[in-house]
Amino acid sequence: MIWFKMRAGNGLLFTKLNIEYMKNIFILLGVAAISFSCENQDIKFEDYKNNAVYFPYQTPLRTLILGDEVIGDNTIDLEHAFSVGVAIGGMFENLSDREVMIELAPELIDSVVSENGDTLEILPSAYYDATFDKITIPKGGFFGKLRVNLNDAFFNDPKTTGLHYVLPLRIIDTDADSILSGLALVPDPDPRVVENWEIPPQNYTLFGIKYINPFHGVYLLRGLRTSSVDTLVYSERFLTDNGMVELSTKTLDESVMSIIGGNKTGGKFSALLSFNESNKTITVSQTDASSVVINGSGKYFTKDDPESESYTDQKHRTIYLDYTYEDGGTTYQVNDSLVFIDTGVIFEEFAFSVLESNK
């Protein structure tokens, strides 16, 4: 026995601790020491019984971002190109290259109507350079890509600034175990109609494509508007406390400004900004929808120019405008400054319906 003497009140308390209890403590410490001294072993997981290839998204809407201020890498966008990808699942490690055979499937876009009622079309072959026959998923990876190069015809089409053109693609074969082709509820199912399926297929994609020009985005807005009837100052002490204005893409070098004169909004008051990238000047005029006569000019600076403004210790694209507009018989003189915040681009999937006669 091991005896411990402890003070308790005015007397001495003798407590004994069984030696077997001490032995158990030493055994546990020994096991812990052995455990920590052992070399770590890699955990091995078994693959699923079958692997399968598929398109990750059936209705993605890819936006090419042509500006110089983005979150992430838009190198391929600036090269006027994008990638279509396939994936493989059902394994923890891909030990070999996987070939996925694909084809253009124009019938998949037949009678497809977007959420806003626009009949979608297949991207014209004259707009791009690509061969849709095979995508390779490289050894060690789970995703393979095929590059599509766009040409001037794409950017000269006004419909390419929004959802209108789609690349309909289908997986037709692979050297992987299987293709995610879904589980149908009806004979002769339409892959695009979710009600036809218990498990929707992922062997096809309707890949939407659009672009925004280098000036598209949301900007902080400050300015001064004067006239014979009033003066309006819209400028806060701190840049980031100011209101915002949106520039939306019309063409590669034209954007529509949603607010003029600090507080005039709507189609009647929208302004068209035409950018000249060779000398960084801007022409201000009214849009086709505007019933207000607008005339003026401006200049812009990229984030790399010393003249550009900054907030949070970073420089951003800056636009200065000097223009007039007439409203209700009064002429207004406006000086605006715009400082870029963000493109507003997010990952998108589009909703659609198939005309009833084609279901």
Coordinates of C-alpha atoms in Angstrom, one line a residue:
M1 CA 0.0 0.0 0.0
I2 CA 1.0 3.6 -0.6
W3 CA 0.1 6.0 2.2
F4 CA -0.7 9.7 1.8
K5 CA -0.9 12.0 4.7
M6 CA -3.3 14.9 4.4
R7 CA -4.3 17.7 6.8
A8 CA -8.0 17.7 7.6
G9 CA -9.3 20.1 10.2
N10 CA -7.3 19.8 13.5
G11 CA -6.2 16.2 12.9
L12 CA -4.4 14.1 10.3
L13 CA -6.2 12.1 7.7
F14 CA -4.4 9.0 6.3
T15 CA -5.6 7.9 2.9
K16 CA -4.4 4.9 1.0
L17 CA -4.3 4.3 -2.7
N18 CA -4.3 0.8 -4.1
I19 CA -1.2 0.0 -6.0
E20 CA -3.3 -1.7 -8.7
Y21 CA -4.8 1.6 -9.6
M22 CA -1.4 3.1 -10.1
K23 CA -0.5 0.2 -12.3
N24 CA -3.4 0.9 -14.5
I25 CA -2.3 4.5 -14.9
F26 CA 1.2 3.5 -15.9
I27 CA -0.2 1.0 -18.5
L28 CA -2.4 3.8 -20.1
L29 CA 0.6 6.1 -20.2
G30 CA 2.6 3.4 -21.9
V31 CA 0.0 2.7 -24.5
A32 CA -0.2 6.4 -25.3
A33 CA 3.6 6.7 -25.7
I34 CA 3.6 3.7 -28.1
S35 CA 0.8 5.2 -30.1
F36 CA 2.5 8.5 -30.5
S37 CA 5.8 6.8 -31.4
C38 CA 4.2 4.9 -34.3
E39 CA 4.6 6.3 -37.9
N40 CA 1.3 7.6 -39.4
Q41 CA -0.2 5.4 -42.1
D42 CA -2.1 6.7 -45.1
I43 CA -5.8 5.9 -45.0
K44 CA -6.9 3.9 -48.0
F45 CA -10.5 4.1 -49.3
E46 CA -12.0 1.7 -51.8
D47 CA -13.6 3.1 -54.9
Y48 CA -17.3 2.6 -55.6
K49 CA -18.2 -0.4 -57.7
N50 CA -18.6 1.7 -60.9
N51 CA -17.4 5.1 -61.9
A52 CA -19.3 7.5 -64.2
V53 CA -18.8 10.5 -66.4
Y54 CA -21.2 13.4 -66.6
F55 CA -21.7 17.2 -67.3
P56 CA -21.7 18.9 -63.9
Y57 CA -24.4 21.4 -64.9
Q58 CA -27.2 21.0 -67.4
T59 CA -28.0 24.7 -67.9
P60 CA -25.0 26.8 -67.0
L61 CA -24.8 30.4 -68.2
R62 CA -21.2 31.4 -68.7
T63 CA -20.4 35.1 -68.7
L64 CA -17.1 36.2 -70.3
I65 CA -15.7 39.1 -68.3
L66 CA -13.6 41.4 -70.4
G67 CA -12.6 43.9 -67.8
D68 CA -9.4 44.2 -65.8
E69 CA -10.9 44.1 -62.3
V70 CA -12.3 40.7 -61.4
I71 CA -12.3 38.3 -58.5
G72 CA -10.5 35.2 -59.7
D73 CA -8.7 34.5 -63.0
N74 CA -10.3 35.7 -66.3
T75 CA -7.3 35.1 -68.5
I76 CA -9.3 32.9 -70.8
D77 CA -12.1 35.4 -71.1
L78 CA -9.6 38.1 -72.2
E79 CA -8.5 35.7 -74.9
H80 CA -12.1 35.6 -76.1
A81 CA -12.5 32.0 -75.2
F82 CA -14.2 29.7 -72.6
S83 CA -14.1 26.0 -71.7
V84 CA -16.8 23.3 -71.5
G85 CA -16.1 20.6 -69.0
V86 CA -17.0 17.0 -68.0
A87 CA -16.4 15.3 -64.7
I88 CA -16.0 11.7 -63.4
G89 CA -17.2 10.4 -60.1
G90 CA -17.2 7.1 -58.1
M91 CA -13.5 6.9 -57.3
F92 CA -11.1 8.4 -54.8
E93 CA -8.2 8.4 -57.2
N94 CA -8.1 8.6 -61.0
L95 CA -5.2 6.4 -62.1
S96 CA -5.5 6.9 -65.9
D97 CA -6.6 9.3 -68.6
R98 CA -10.3 9.0 -69.3
E99 CA -11.7 9.7 -72.8
V100 CA -15.3 11.1 -73.0
M101 CA -16.8 11.2 -76.5
I102 CA -19.2 14.1 -77.1
E103 CA -21.3 15.5 -79.9
L104 CA -23.2 18.7 -80.8
A105 CA -26.9 17.9 -80.3
P106 CA -29.0 20.6 -82.0
E107 CA -32.3 18.8 -81.3
L108 CA -31.8 19.6 -77.6
I109 CA -32.3 23.3 -78.2
D110 CA -35.5 22.8 -80.3
S111 CA -38.4 24.8 -79.0
V112 CA -36.6 25.8 -75.8
V113 CA -37.8 29.1 -74.3
S114 CA -36.1 31.0 -71.6
E115 CA -37.8 32.3 -68.5
N116 CA -38.4 35.7 -70.1
G117 CA -40.0 34.2 -73.2
D118 CA -37.0 34.3 -75.5
T119 CA -36.7 31.4 -77.9
L120 CA -33.1 30.2 -77.4
E121 CA -30.9 29.3 -80.4
I122 CA -27.9 27.2 -81.0
L123 CA -24.6 29.2 -81.0
P124 CA -23.9 29.7 -84.8
S125 CA -20.8 27.7 -85.9
A126 CA -19.5 30.9 -87.6
Y127 CA -19.1 32.5 -84.1
Y128 CA -16.5 30.0 -82.8
D129 CA -13.7 27.6 -83.5
A130 CA -13.9 24.2 -81.7
T131 CA -14.4 20.5 -82.5
F132 CA -16.9 18.8 -80.3
D133 CA -15.7 15.2 -80.4
K134 CA -13.7 14.3 -77.3
I135 CA -12.8 15.6 -73.9
T136 CA -10.0 14.1 -71.9
I137 CA -10.1 13.8 -68.1
P138 CA -6.3 13.6 -67.2
K139 CA -4.8 11.1 -64.9
G140 CA -4.9 12.4 -61.3
G141 CA -7.8 14.7 -62.1
F142 CA -11.6 14.5 -62.0
F143 CA -12.4 17.2 -64.5
G144 CA -11.7 17.6 -68.2
K145 CA -12.1 20.7 -70.4
L146 CA -12.5 21.6 -74.1
R147 CA -11.6 25.1 -75.2
V148 CA -14.0 27.1 -77.4
N149 CA -12.5 30.2 -79.2
L150 CA -14.9 33.0 -80.1
N151 CA -14.4 35.4 -83.0
D152 CA -15.5 39.0 -83.8
A153 CA -18.8 37.8 -85.2
F154 CA -19.9 36.7 -81.7
F155 CA -19.1 40.0 -80.1
N156 CA -20.7 42.0 -83.0
D157 CA -24.1 40.3 -82.4
P158 CA -26.2 42.3 -79.9
K159 CA -27.9 39.1 -78.7
T160 CA -24.7 37.9 -77.1
T161 CA -24.9 40.4 -74.2
G162 CA -27.6 38.2 -72.6
L163 CA -28.9 34.7 -72.6
H164 CA -29.8 33.8 -76.2
Y165 CA -27.2 31.4 -77.7
V166 CA -26.6 27.9 -76.3
L167 CA -24.2 25.1 -77.1
P168 CA -26.3 21.8 -76.8
L169 CA -23.9 19.0 -76.1
R170 CA -24.3 15.3 -75.3
I171 CA -22.0 12.5 -74.1
I172 CA -22.2 9.5 -76.4
D173 CA -19.4 7.2 -75.2
T174 CA -16.6 6.8 -72.8
D175 CA -13.9 4.4 -71.6
A176 CA -15.1 5.0 -68.1
D177 CA -17.5 2.5 -66.6
S178 CA -20.7 4.4 -67.3
I179 CA -22.4 7.6 -68.2
L180 CA -25.0 9.3 -65.9
S181 CA -28.0 8.8 -68.2
G182 CA -30.7 9.1 -65.6
L183 CA -33.6 6.8 -64.7
A184 CA -36.8 7.5 -66.7
L185 CA -40.4 7.4 -65.6
V186 CA -41.9 7.2 -69.1
P187 CA -41.1 5.5 -72.4
D188 CA -39.1 7.7 -74.8
P189 CA -38.4 10.4 -72.2
D190 CA -37.2 13.9 -73.1
P191 CA -34.0 14.6 -71.3
R192 CA -35.0 18.3 -70.8
V193 CA -38.3 17.6 -69.1
V194 CA -37.7 16.9 -65.4
E195 CA -41.2 15.3 -65.0
N196 CA -40.1 12.5 -67.3
W197 CA -37.4 11.3 -64.9
E198 CA -37.1 9.7 -61.5
I199 CA -33.4 10.6 -61.7
P200 CA -32.7 13.3 -64.2
P201 CA -29.9 12.6 -66.7
Q202 CA -26.5 14.4 -66.7
N203 CA -25.3 13.2 -70.0
Y204 CA -26.1 16.5 -71.7
T205 CA -25.7 20.2 -71.2
L206 CA -27.3 23.3 -72.6
F207 CA -24.3 25.6 -72.2
G208 CA -25.4 29.3 -72.4
I209 CA -22.8 31.9 -73.3
K210 CA -22.7 35.7 -73.1
Y211 CA -20.2 38.5 -72.4
I212 CA -19.8 41.8 -70.6
N213 CA -17.6 44.6 -71.9
P214 CA -14.6 46.0 -70.0
F215 CA -16.6 48.9 -68.5
H216 CA -19.6 46.9 -67.3
G217 CA -20.3 47.0 -63.5
V218 CA -21.5 48.9 -60.5
Y219 CA -19.8 52.2 -59.6
L220 CA -19.8 54.6 -56.7
L221 CA -21.3 57.9 -58.0
R222 CA -20.6 61.5 -57.0
G223 CA -21.5 64.6 -58.9
L224 CA -22.9 68.1 -59.3
R225 CA -26.0 69.1 -61.3
T226 CA -26.7 72.8 -61.9
S227 CA -29.5 74.6 -63.8
S228 CA -31.4 77.8 -63.8
V229 CA -33.9 76.4 -61.3
D230 CA -31.8 74.4 -58.8
T231 CA -28.4 73.0 -57.8
L232 CA -28.0 69.4 -56.6
V233 CA -24.8 68.1 -55.0
Y234 CA -24.5 64.3 -54.6
S235 CA -21.1 63.8 -53.0
E236 CA -20.3 62.4 -49.5
R237 CA -17.1 63.1 -47.6
F238 CA -16.0 59.5 -47.8
L239 CA -16.0 57.9 -51.2
T240 CA -17.6 54.6 -50.1
D241 CA -20.6 56.5 -48.5
N242 CA -21.8 57.6 -52.0
G243 CA -24.6 56.0 -53.9
M244 CA -24.2 53.6 -56.8
V245 CA -24.9 53.5 -60.5
E246 CA -24.8 50.6 -62.9
L247 CA -23.2 50.5 -66.4
S248 CA -24.6 47.7 -68.4
T249 CA -23.1 46.3 -71.7
K250 CA -24.7 47.3 -75.0
T251 CA -21.7 46.5 -77.3
L252 CA -18.0 45.8 -76.8
D253 CA -17.4 49.6 -76.5
E254 CA -20.7 51.0 -75.4
S255 CA -22.5 50.9 -72.0
V256 CA -25.8 52.2 -70.8
M257 CA -25.8 54.3 -67.6
S258 CA -28.9 53.9 -65.5
I259 CA -28.9 57.2 -63.7
I260 CA -28.2 60.8 -65.0
G261 CA -28.1 64.0 -63.1
G262 CA -27.7 62.2 -59.8
N263 CA -31.3 61.0 -59.4
K264 CA -33.0 60.7 -62.8
T265 CA -33.6 57.0 -63.5
G266 CA -35.5 54.9 -66.0
G267 CA -35.4 54.4 -69.7
K268 CA -36.3 58.1 -70.3
F269 CA -33.2 59.2 -68.5
S270 CA -30.7 56.5 -69.5
A271 CA -27.4 57.7 -71.1
L272 CA -25.2 55.9 -73.7
L273 CA -21.5 56.0 -73.0
S274 CA -19.3 55.2 -76.0
F275 CA -15.7 54.4 -75.0
N276 CA -12.6 55.0 -77.2
E277 CA -9.9 52.7 -75.8
S278 CA -7.2 54.3 -78.0
N279 CA -7.3 57.6 -76.1
K280 CA -9.5 56.7 -73.1
T281 CA -12.2 59.2 -74.0
I282 CA -16.0 58.9 -73.8
T283 CA -18.9 60.3 -75.8
V284 CA -22.1 60.8 -73.8
S285 CA -25.4 60.6 -75.7
Q286 CA -29.0 59.5 -75.2
T287 CA -30.0 55.8 -75.7
D288 CA -32.6 54.7 -78.2
A289 CA -35.1 54.4 -75.3
S290 CA -34.4 57.9 -74.0
S291 CA -36.7 60.8 -74.8
V292 CA -34.3 63.2 -73.2
V293 CA -31.6 64.9 -75.3
I294 CA -28.2 64.2 -73.7
N295 CA -24.8 65.4 -75.0
G296 CA -21.4 65.4 -73.5
S297 CA -18.0 63.8 -73.2
G298 CA -15.7 62.2 -70.6
K299 CA -12.5 60.3 -69.9
Y300 CA -11.6 57.2 -68.0
F301 CA -8.6 55.7 -66.2
T302 CA -7.8 52.1 -65.5
K303 CA -6.8 50.9 -62.0
D304 CA -3.1 51.1 -63.2
D305 CA -3.3 54.8 -64.1
P306 CA -2.1 57.3 -61.5
E307 CA -5.2 59.5 -62.1
S308 CA -7.6 56.7 -60.9
E309 CA -9.2 57.0 -57.5
S310 CA -8.9 54.6 -54.6
Y311 CA -10.7 53.2 -51.6
T312 CA -9.5 50.6 -49.1
D313 CA -6.0 51.3 -50.2
Q314 CA -6.6 50.0 -53.7
K315 CA -7.0 51.9 -57.0
H316 CA -10.0 51.3 -59.2
R317 CA -11.3 52.2 -62.7
T318 CA -12.4 55.8 -62.6
I319 CA -14.7 57.6 -65.1
Y320 CA -15.3 61.4 -65.3
L321 CA -18.2 62.7 -67.3
D322 CA -19.3 66.3 -68.3
Y323 CA -22.7 66.4 -70.0
T324 CA -25.9 68.3 -70.4
Y325 CA -29.5 67.1 -70.7
E326 CA -32.8 68.8 -71.3
D327 CA -36.0 68.0 -69.3
G328 CA -39.2 70.0 -69.2
G329 CA -37.7 72.9 -71.0
T330 CA -34.8 73.2 -68.5
T331 CA -31.2 72.5 -69.4
Y332 CA -29.1 70.8 -66.8
Q333 CA -25.3 70.7 -66.6
V334 CA -23.8 67.6 -64.9
N335 CA -20.4 66.6 -63.8
D336 CA -20.2 63.0 -62.6
S337 CA -17.4 60.8 -61.3
L338 CA -17.7 57.1 -61.2
V339 CA -15.4 54.7 -59.3
F340 CA -15.6 51.0 -60.0
I341 CA -16.9 48.5 -57.3
D342 CA -17.7 45.2 -58.9
T343 CA -18.9 43.5 -62.1
G344 CA -21.9 42.0 -60.4
V345 CA -21.3 38.7 -62.2
I346 CA -22.2 35.5 -60.3
F347 CA -22.4 31.9 -61.3
E348 CA -25.7 31.4 -63.1
E349 CA -27.9 28.6 -64.2
F350 CA -30.9 29.5 -66.4
A351 CA -34.5 28.3 -66.3
F352 CA -36.3 27.2 -69.4
S353 CA -39.4 25.4 -70.7
V354 CA -40.0 23.2 -73.7
L355 CA -43.0 24.1 -75.9
E356 CA -45.8 21.6 -75.2
S357 CA -45.8 20.1 -78.7
N358 CA -42.2 19.1 -78.4
K359 CA -42.3 17.4 -75.0

